[in-house]
Structures are given as C-alpha cells and as structure tokens.
CSV table of C-alpha atoms in Angstrom, one decimal:
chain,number,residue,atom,x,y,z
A,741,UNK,CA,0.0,0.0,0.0
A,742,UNK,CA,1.0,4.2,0.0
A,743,UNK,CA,-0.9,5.8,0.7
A,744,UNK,CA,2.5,5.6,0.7
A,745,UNK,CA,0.8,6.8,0.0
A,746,UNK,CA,3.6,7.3,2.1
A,747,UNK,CA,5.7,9.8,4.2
A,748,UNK,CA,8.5,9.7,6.3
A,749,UNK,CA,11.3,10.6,8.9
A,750,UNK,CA,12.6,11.2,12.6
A,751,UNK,CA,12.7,13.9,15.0
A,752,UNK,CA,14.6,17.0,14.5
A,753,UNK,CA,14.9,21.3,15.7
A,754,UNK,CA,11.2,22.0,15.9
A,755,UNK,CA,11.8,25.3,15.6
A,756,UNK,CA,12.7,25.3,11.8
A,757,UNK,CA,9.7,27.2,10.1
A,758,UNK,CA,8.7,27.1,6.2
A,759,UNK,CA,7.2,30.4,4.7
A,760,UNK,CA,3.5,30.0,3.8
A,761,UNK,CA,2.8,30.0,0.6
A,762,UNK,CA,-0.5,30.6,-1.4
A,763,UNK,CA,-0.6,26.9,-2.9
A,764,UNK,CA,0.7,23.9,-1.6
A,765,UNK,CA,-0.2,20.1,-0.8
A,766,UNK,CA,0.5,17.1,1.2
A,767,UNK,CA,0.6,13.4,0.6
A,768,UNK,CA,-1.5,11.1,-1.3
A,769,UNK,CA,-4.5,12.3,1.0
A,770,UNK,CA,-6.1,13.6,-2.1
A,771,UNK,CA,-8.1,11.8,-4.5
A,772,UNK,CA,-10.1,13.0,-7.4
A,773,UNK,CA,-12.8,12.4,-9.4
A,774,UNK,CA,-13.6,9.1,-11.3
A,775,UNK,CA,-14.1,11.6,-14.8
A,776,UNK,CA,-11.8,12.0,-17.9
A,777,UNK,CA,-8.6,13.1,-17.3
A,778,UNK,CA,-7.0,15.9,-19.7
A,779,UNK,CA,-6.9,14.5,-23.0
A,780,UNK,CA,-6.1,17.4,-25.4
A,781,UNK,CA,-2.6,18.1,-24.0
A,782,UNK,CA,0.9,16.5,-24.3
A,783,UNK,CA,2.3,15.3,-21.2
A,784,UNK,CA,3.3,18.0,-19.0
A,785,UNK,CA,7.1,17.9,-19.0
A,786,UNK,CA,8.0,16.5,-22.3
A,787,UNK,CA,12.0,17.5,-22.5
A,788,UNK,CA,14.5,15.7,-24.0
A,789,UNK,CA,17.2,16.6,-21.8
A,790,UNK,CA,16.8,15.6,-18.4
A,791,UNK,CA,17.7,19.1,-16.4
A,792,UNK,CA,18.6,19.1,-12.5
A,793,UNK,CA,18.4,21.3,-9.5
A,794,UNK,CA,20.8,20.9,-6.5
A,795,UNK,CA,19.2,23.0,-3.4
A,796,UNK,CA,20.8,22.3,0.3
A,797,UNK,CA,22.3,18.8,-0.6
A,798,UNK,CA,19.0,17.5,-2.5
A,799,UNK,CA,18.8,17.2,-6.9
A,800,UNK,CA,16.0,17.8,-8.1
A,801,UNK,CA,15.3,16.1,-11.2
A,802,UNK,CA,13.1,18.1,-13.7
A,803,UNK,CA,10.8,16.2,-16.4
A,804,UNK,CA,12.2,12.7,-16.8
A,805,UNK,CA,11.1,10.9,-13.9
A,806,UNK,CA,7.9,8.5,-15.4
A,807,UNK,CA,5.4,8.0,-12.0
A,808,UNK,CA,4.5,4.5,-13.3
A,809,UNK,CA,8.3,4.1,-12.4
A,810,UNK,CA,7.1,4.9,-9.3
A,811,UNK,CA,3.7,3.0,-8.4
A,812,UNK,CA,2.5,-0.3,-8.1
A,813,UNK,CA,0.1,0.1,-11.0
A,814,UNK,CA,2.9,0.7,-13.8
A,815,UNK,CA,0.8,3.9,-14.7
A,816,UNK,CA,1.7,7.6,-15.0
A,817,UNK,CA,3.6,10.0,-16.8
A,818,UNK,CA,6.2,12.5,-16.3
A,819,UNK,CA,6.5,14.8,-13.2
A,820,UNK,CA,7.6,18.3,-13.6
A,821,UNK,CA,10.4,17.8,-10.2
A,822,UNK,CA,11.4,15.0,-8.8
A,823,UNK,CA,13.6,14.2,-5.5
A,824,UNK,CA,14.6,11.8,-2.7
A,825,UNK,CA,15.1,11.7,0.5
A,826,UNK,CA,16.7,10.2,3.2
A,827,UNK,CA,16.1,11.4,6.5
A,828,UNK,CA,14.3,14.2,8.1
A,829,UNK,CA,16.3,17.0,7.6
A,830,UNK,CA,16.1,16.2,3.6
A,831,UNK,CA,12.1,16.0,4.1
A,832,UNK,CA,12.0,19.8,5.7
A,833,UNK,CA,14.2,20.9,2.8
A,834,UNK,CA,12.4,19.5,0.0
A,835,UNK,CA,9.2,20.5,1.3
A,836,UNK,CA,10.7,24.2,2.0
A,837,UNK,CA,12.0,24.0,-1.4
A,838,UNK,CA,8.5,23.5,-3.2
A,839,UNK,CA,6.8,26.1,-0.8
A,840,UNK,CA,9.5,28.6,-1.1
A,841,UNK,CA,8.5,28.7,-5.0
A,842,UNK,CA,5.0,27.5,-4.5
A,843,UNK,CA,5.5,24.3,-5.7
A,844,UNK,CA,2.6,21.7,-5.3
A,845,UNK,CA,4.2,18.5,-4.1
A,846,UNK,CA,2.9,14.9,-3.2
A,847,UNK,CA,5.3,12.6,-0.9
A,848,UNK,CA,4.9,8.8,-1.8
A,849,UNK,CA,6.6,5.3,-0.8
A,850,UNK,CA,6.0,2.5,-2.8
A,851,UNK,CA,3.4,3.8,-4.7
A,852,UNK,CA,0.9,0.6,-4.1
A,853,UNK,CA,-2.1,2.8,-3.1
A,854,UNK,CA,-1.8,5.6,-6.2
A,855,UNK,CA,-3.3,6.0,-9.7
A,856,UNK,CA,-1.1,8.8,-11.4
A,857,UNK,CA,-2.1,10.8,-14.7
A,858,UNK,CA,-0.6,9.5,-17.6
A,859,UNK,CA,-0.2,13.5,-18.5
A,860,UNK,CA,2.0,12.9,-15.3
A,861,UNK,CA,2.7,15.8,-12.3
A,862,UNK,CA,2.7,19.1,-12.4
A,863,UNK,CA,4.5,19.5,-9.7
A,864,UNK,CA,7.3,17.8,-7.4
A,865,UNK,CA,7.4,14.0,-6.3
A,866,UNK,CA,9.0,13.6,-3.3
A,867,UNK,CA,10.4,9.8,-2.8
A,868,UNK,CA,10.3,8.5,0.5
A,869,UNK,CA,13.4,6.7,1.6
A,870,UNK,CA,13.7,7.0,5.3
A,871,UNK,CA,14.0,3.5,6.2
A,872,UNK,CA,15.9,3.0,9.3
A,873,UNK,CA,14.4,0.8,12.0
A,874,UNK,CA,15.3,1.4,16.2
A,875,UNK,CA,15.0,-1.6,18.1
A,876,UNK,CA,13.4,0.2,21.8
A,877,UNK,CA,12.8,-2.8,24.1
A,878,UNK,CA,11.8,-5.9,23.1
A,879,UNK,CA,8.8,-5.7,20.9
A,880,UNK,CA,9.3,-2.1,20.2
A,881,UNK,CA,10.1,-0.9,17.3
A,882,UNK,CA,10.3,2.7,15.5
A,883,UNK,CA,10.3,2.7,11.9
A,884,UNK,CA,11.1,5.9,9.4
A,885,UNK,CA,8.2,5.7,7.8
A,886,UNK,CA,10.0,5.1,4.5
A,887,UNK,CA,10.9,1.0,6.1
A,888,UNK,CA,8.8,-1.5,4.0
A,889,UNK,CA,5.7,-2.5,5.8
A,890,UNK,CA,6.2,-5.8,4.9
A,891,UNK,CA,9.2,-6.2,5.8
A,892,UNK,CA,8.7,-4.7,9.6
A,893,UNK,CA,6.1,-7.1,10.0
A,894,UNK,CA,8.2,-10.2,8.7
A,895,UNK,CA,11.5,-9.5,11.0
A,896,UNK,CA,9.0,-8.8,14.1
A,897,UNK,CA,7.4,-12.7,13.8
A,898,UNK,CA,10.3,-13.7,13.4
A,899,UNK,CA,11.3,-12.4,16.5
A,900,UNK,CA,8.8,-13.6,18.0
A,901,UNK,CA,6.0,-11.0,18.2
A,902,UNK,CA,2.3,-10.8,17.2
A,903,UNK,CA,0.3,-8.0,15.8
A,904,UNK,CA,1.8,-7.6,12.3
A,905,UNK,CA,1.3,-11.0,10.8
A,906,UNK,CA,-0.7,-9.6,8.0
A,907,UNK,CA,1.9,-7.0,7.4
A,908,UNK,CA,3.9,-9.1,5.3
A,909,UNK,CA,1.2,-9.3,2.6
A,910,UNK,CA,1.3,-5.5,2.0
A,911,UNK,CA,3.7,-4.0,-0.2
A,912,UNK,CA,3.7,-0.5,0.9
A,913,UNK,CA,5.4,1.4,3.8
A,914,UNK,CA,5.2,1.8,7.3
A,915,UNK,CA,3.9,5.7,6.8
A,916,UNK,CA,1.4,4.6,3.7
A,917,UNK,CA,0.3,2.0,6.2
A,918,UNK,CA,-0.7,3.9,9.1
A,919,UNK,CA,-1.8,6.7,6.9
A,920,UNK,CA,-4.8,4.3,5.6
A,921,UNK,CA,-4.8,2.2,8.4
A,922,UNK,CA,-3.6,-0.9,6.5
A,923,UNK,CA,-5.0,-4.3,8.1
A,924,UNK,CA,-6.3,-7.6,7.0
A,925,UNK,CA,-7.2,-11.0,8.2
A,926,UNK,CA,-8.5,-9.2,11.3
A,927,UNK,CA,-5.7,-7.0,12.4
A,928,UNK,CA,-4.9,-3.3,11.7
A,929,UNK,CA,-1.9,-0.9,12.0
A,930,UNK,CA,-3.9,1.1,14.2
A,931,UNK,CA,-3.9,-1.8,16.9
A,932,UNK,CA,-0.1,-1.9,17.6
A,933,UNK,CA,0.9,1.4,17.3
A,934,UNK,CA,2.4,3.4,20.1
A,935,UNK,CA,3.1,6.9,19.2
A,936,UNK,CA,3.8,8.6,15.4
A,937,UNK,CA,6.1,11.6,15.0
A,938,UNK,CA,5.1,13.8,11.8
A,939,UNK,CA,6.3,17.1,10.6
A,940,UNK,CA,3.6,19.8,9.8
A,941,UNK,CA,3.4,22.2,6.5
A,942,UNK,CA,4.8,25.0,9.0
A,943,UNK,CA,8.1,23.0,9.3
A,944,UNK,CA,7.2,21.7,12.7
A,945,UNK,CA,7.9,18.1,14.0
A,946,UNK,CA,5.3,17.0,16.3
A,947,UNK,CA,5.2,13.8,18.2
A,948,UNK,CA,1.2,12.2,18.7
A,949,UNK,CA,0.6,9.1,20.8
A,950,UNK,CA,-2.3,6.9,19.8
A,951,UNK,CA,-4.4,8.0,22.1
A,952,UNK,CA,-4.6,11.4,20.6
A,953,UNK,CA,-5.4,10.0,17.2
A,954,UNK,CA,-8.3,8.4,15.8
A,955,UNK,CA,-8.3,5.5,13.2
A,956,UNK,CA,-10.8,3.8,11.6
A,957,UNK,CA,-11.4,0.9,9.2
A,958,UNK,CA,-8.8,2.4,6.3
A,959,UNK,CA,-9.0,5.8,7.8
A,960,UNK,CA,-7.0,8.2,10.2
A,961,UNK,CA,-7.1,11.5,11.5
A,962,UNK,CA,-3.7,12.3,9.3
A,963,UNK,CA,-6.5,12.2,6.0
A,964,UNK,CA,-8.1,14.9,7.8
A,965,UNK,CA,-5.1,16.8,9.4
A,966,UNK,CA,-4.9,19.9,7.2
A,967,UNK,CA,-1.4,21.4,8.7
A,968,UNK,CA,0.4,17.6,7.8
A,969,UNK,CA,3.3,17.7,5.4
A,970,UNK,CA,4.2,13.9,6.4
A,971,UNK,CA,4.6,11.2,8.7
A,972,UNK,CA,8.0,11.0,10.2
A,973,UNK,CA,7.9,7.9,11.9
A,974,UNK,CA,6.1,5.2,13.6
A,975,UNK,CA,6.5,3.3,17.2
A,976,UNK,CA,5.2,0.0,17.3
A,977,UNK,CA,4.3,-2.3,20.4
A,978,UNK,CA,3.7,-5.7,20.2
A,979,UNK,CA,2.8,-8.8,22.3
A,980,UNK,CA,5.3,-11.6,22.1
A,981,UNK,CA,3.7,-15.0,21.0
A,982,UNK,CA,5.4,-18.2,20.1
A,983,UNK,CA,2.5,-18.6,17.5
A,984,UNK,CA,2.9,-15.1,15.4
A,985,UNK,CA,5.7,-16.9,12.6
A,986,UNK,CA,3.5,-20.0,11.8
A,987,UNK,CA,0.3,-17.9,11.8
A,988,UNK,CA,2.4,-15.2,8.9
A,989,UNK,CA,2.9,-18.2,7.1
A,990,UNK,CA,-0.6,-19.5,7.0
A,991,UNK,CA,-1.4,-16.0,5.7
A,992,UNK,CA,0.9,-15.8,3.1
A,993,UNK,CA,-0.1,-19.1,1.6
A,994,UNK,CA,-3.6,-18.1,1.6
A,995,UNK,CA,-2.7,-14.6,-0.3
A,996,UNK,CA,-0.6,-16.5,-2.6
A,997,UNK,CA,-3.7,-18.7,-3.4
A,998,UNK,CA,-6.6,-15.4,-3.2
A,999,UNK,CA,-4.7,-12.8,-4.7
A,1000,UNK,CA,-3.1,-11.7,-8.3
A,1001,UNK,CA,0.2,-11.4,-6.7
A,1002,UNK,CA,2.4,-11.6,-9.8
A,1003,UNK,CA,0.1,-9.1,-12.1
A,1004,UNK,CA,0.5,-5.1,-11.4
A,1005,UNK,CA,-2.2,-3.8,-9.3
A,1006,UNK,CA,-2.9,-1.3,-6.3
A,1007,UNK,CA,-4.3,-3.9,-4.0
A,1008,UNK,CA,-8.1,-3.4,-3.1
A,1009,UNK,CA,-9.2,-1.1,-5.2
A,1010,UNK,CA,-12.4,-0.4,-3.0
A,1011,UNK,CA,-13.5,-0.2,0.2
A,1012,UNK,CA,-16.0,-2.8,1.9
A,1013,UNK,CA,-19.5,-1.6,2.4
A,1014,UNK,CA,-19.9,-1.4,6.1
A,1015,UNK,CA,-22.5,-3.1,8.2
A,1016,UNK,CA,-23.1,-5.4,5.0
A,1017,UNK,CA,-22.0,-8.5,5.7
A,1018,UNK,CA,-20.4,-8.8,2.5
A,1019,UNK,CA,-16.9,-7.4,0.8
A,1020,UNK,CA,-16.6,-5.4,-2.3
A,1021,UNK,CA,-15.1,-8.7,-3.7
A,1022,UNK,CA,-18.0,-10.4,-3.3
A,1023,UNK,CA,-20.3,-7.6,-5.0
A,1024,UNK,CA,-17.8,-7.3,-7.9
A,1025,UNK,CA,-17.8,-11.0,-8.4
A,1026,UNK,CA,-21.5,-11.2,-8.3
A,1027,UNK,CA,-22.2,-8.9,-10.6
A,1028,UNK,CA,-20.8,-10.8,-13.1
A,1029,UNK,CA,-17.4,-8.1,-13.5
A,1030,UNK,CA,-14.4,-11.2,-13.1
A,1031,UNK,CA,-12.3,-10.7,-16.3
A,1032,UNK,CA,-14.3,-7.1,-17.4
A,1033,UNK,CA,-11.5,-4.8,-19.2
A,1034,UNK,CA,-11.4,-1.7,-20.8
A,1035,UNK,CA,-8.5,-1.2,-22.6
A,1036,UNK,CA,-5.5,-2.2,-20.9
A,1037,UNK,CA,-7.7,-2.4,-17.7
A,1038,UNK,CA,-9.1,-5.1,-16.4
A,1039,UNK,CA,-11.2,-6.5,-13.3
A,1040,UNK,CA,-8.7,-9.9,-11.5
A,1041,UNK,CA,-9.6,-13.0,-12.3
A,1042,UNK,CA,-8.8,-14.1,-8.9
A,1043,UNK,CA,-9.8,-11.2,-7.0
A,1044,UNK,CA,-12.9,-9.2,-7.8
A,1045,UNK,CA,-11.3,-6.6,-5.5
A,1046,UNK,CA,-8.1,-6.4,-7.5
A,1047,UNK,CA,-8.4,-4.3,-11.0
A,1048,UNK,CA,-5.0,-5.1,-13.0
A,1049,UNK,CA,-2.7,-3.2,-15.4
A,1050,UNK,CA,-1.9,-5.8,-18.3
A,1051,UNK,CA,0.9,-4.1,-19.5
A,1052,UNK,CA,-0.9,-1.5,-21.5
A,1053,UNK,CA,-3.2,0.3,-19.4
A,1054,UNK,CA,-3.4,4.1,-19.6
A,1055,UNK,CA,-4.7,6.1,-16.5
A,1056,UNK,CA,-8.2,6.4,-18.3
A,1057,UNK,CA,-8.4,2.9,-19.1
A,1058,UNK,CA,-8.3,2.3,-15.2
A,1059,UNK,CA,-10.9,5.5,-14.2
A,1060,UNK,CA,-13.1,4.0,-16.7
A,1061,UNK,CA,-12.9,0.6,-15.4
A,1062,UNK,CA,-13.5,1.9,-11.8
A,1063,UNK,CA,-16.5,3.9,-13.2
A,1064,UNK,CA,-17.9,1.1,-15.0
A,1065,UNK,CA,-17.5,-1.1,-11.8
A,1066,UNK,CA,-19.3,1.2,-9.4
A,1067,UNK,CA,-21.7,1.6,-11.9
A,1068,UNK,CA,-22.4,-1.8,-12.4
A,1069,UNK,CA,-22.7,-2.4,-8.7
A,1070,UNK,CA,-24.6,-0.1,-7.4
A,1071,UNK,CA,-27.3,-1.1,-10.6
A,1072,UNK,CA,-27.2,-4.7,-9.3
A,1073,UNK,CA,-27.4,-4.2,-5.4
A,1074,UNK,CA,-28.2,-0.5,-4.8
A,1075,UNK,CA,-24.6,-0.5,-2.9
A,1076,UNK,CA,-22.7,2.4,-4.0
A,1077,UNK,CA,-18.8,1.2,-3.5
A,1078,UNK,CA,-15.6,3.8,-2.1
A,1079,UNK,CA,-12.5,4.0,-3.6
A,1080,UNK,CA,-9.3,2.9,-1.6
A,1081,UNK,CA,-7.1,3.8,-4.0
A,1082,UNK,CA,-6.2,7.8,-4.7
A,1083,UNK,CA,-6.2,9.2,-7.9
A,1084,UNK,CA,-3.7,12.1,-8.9
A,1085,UNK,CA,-5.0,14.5,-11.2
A,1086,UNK,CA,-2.2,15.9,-13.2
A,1087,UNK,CA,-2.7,19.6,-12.3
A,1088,UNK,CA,-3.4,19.0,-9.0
A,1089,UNK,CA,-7.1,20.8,-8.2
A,1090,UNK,CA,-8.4,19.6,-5.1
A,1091,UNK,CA,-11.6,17.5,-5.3
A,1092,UNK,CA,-12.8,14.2,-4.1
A,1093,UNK,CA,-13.7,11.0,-5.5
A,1094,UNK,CA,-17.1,11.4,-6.6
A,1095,UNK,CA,-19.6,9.5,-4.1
C-alpha cells in the first residue's frame, strides 16, 4: 500500500519554520474524481534533456522521472520535479524547497495505493526513503516511515511478536500504512501502534501518541489533518507470542492462493460496504465483472477486488474501469462502492472522488 501513499522521517529542531505560501499540498491524502482526465494536451514535462536542480544537498530532477516508475500500478507520466530523501532534515528541505517557490508536491513510498495521470505531475514527487528501524525494548520498534511495511512485520514474527502477521502481505510502507490504516485477516496498523512523529506544513515536527489519534477501518485523523506535510515515523508495540511466525505463514499461503500477486495492481481497489455483511469482492464478483476490461484495464480474475494493469493500461483505461465497476454495482445491489485507491489528477485541483 501508500498511501504511501507514504511519508517519512525522525525527530529533528522544531523550531525550523517554512514560509507559507499561497498553494501547496500534502501526501496522497487527495483523491479525485472518477471523470476524464485531460486529453487534449501533451504530457506536462516533455523535454529531451533531463535538467537538475541541486538546493541544500537534494537534486532535483526536472521532467524525466515517469510516476508508473514509481507505483505499483505501472501507470503515469512525467513529473515536472522530482527528489529523494533520506532522512528528516532532507524532508523539511524538500518541502521548503517547493513552498518557497510555491510548488505543489505529493510525498509517496512505494506507490501501491496511487493512480497517477498518464499526462504525469505538475509538480514535485517527493520519494520517501527513510527506512531506518530502532530496536526500543523488546517488541518495540520505530520505523522511518520510508521501512517496507512488509518487511517490519516479517522481522517482528520472526522475532517472536504478534500483531503484524498480515503485514507481510502488504507491499507498501510503514507511513502509507498507518496513513490508511492498512489491516487484513482481522488486524490493523492502528492496533499496535504506540506513538507517530510527523512534521507539519509549517516546518514543525510533532510527536502524537495513539491516544490522541483516531483511526478507523482504512481511515486516520492524518486524512483529515490539514497542517500535515508527512509522517515522520512510527513506534510499534507488540505482544510476544510463540504462534505469530506460523500464523504469517498460513497468511501468506492463503494470499498466494486469493490474490493476483504476480500481475501489477494497487491492491483493493475499494473499500468494503460497512455493516453489510459482504466485501466489495463479493459484490464485484456477483455482478458478473471477473475478467471485465477496458483497454488495458481489467477486473482480476482471482480477486474481484483487484483491477489489474496488463501491461498496456493508460490512466483512463483504469478510471473508466472503476467507473464502470461502481456503476455496475450499485445497478445490481443498490450499494454504491468507495475507492481505496487515490487518484492524482495531473494539475493538482483539489476534489474528491465522486460518491
């Protein structure tokens, strides 16, 4: 997942302030509506010569970086600026950067929770890289929020703790996760975690123990937090249990078995309905949608849940699928389904998924 879709870092001078600037923007916390993209225009940053930018120790890269490079789905074109960054201090100085010259910027992980434009980004891509892991006490761990999800919950089974066995089915990072609240198979994020440290558009880093926060099934308070440039970092606390390994492995094997694993996808594209006793899988399947394309789009065979890029999907291929797969469901059962999955339009104008 990432929502990772995705942020990242560690604690730092929380005095460090960012001027405010008239336009601006935060992670994948924005989605937009399931409508056509911009057709009539080339893609946004169509150089031939790939042009950089060095500002306090970062490059930026202008034009060349492709976001289906950068996302799960293998979908997206060019962004306009494009940089990484490994710890903290690069986070605050790539988001200064872009709001010292009123840049819009997304920050992203592994892209597993993202539909990008093929018209690509006007604006700056931050990559996500802080991926150190602190080993507190026993059971304890503080990720960057760049640290593959799946990985943190592989190493902590295998240490012998529970509460992240389904963690190693999701292949986003430990920011994307708690941003959405990643879970399956019963658990959630939101369960284990002891305390997130974030860093607001104003340059501040803030540290927020759970208790402060409110999480939901695939929501959090950070979807709602207006001031958040990114999630920092994340302390887990887990139980030990003799049982967590064999119980990963069981989960694994049944993924393996339920899920297009080796096909490009975003995961679950929707939500499930609440309070209906039935998943979005279920409705997709039953309304007859297994094996439904549109161009290079097409609804799993395996999972009803998963729509798959074929190797030739363009971004409208997969808003059209969507649309036709809402459509068709809420025809058949009256249930009208939410997108998990964000959608970046190219030029960045805040809306929502249509409802």
């Amino acid at each position: 997942m990432e929502i990772n879709f995705p942020f990242s870092t560690s604690r730092q001078n929380p005095s460090l302030m960012l001027p405010t600037p008239p336009t601006l923007t935060k992670m994948a916390s924005m989605a937009f509506p399931v409508v056509q993209s911009p057709r009539n225009s080339t893609p946004i940053f169509s150089s031939n010569k790939e042009q950089t930018q060095n500002w306090n120790a970062l490059k930026f890269v202008r034009g060349k970086k492709l976001l289906k490079d950068l996302s799960t789905w293998g979908i997206g074109g060019p962004c306009n600026y494009f940089v990484q960054v490994f710890h903290q201090t690069h986070l605050l100085s790539a988001i200064r950067y872009c709001r010292e010259f009123s840049i819009p910027y997304v920050v992203i992980g592994k892209g597993s929770n993202c539909l990008f434009d093929d018209l690509g980004f006007d604006g700056c891509v931050i990559l996500n890289q802080i991926d150190f892991l602190e080993r507190m006490e026993p059971g304890v761990y503080r990720a960057g929020s760049g640290f593959r999800f799946n990985h943190l919950g592989s190493l902590s089974c295998n240490e012998g703790f529970t509460g992240l066995e389904f963690a190693a089915g999701i292949p986003g990072t430990v920011g994307g996760a708690t941003y959405m609240n990643a879970g399956a198979n019963g658990q959630e994020t939101a369960n284990v975690i002891e305390s997130i440290d974030i860093v607001t558009t104003e340059g501040n880093f803030r540290t927020l123990n759970r208790i402060d926060l409110t999480f939901g099934y695939r929501s959090s308070s950070f979807q709602d937090m207006d001031n958040l440039a990114a999630i920092v970092a994340v302390t887990f606390r887990l139980e030990h249990s003799g049982s967590a390994k064999k119980r990963q492995q069981e989960l694994l094997k049944r993924r393996r078995a339920t899920q297009p694993v080796n096909e490009r996808s975003a995961g679950s594209v929707f939500r499930n309905p609440v309070n209906l006793g039935v998943s979005a899988a279920e409705l997709i399947d039953k309304a007859g949608l297994k094996g439904c394309s549109i161009g290079g789009a097409m609804v799993s065979n395996i999972h009803a849940n998963f729509l798959v890029n074929n190797g030739a999907s363009t971004s409208q291929d997969m808003l059209n699928l969507i649309a036709l797969v809402k459509d068709k469901v809420h025809s058949k059962f009256g249930v009208e389904l939410e997108e998990e999955v964000l959608y970046f339009h190219p030029y960045w104008n805040y809306a929502k998924w249509e409802r």
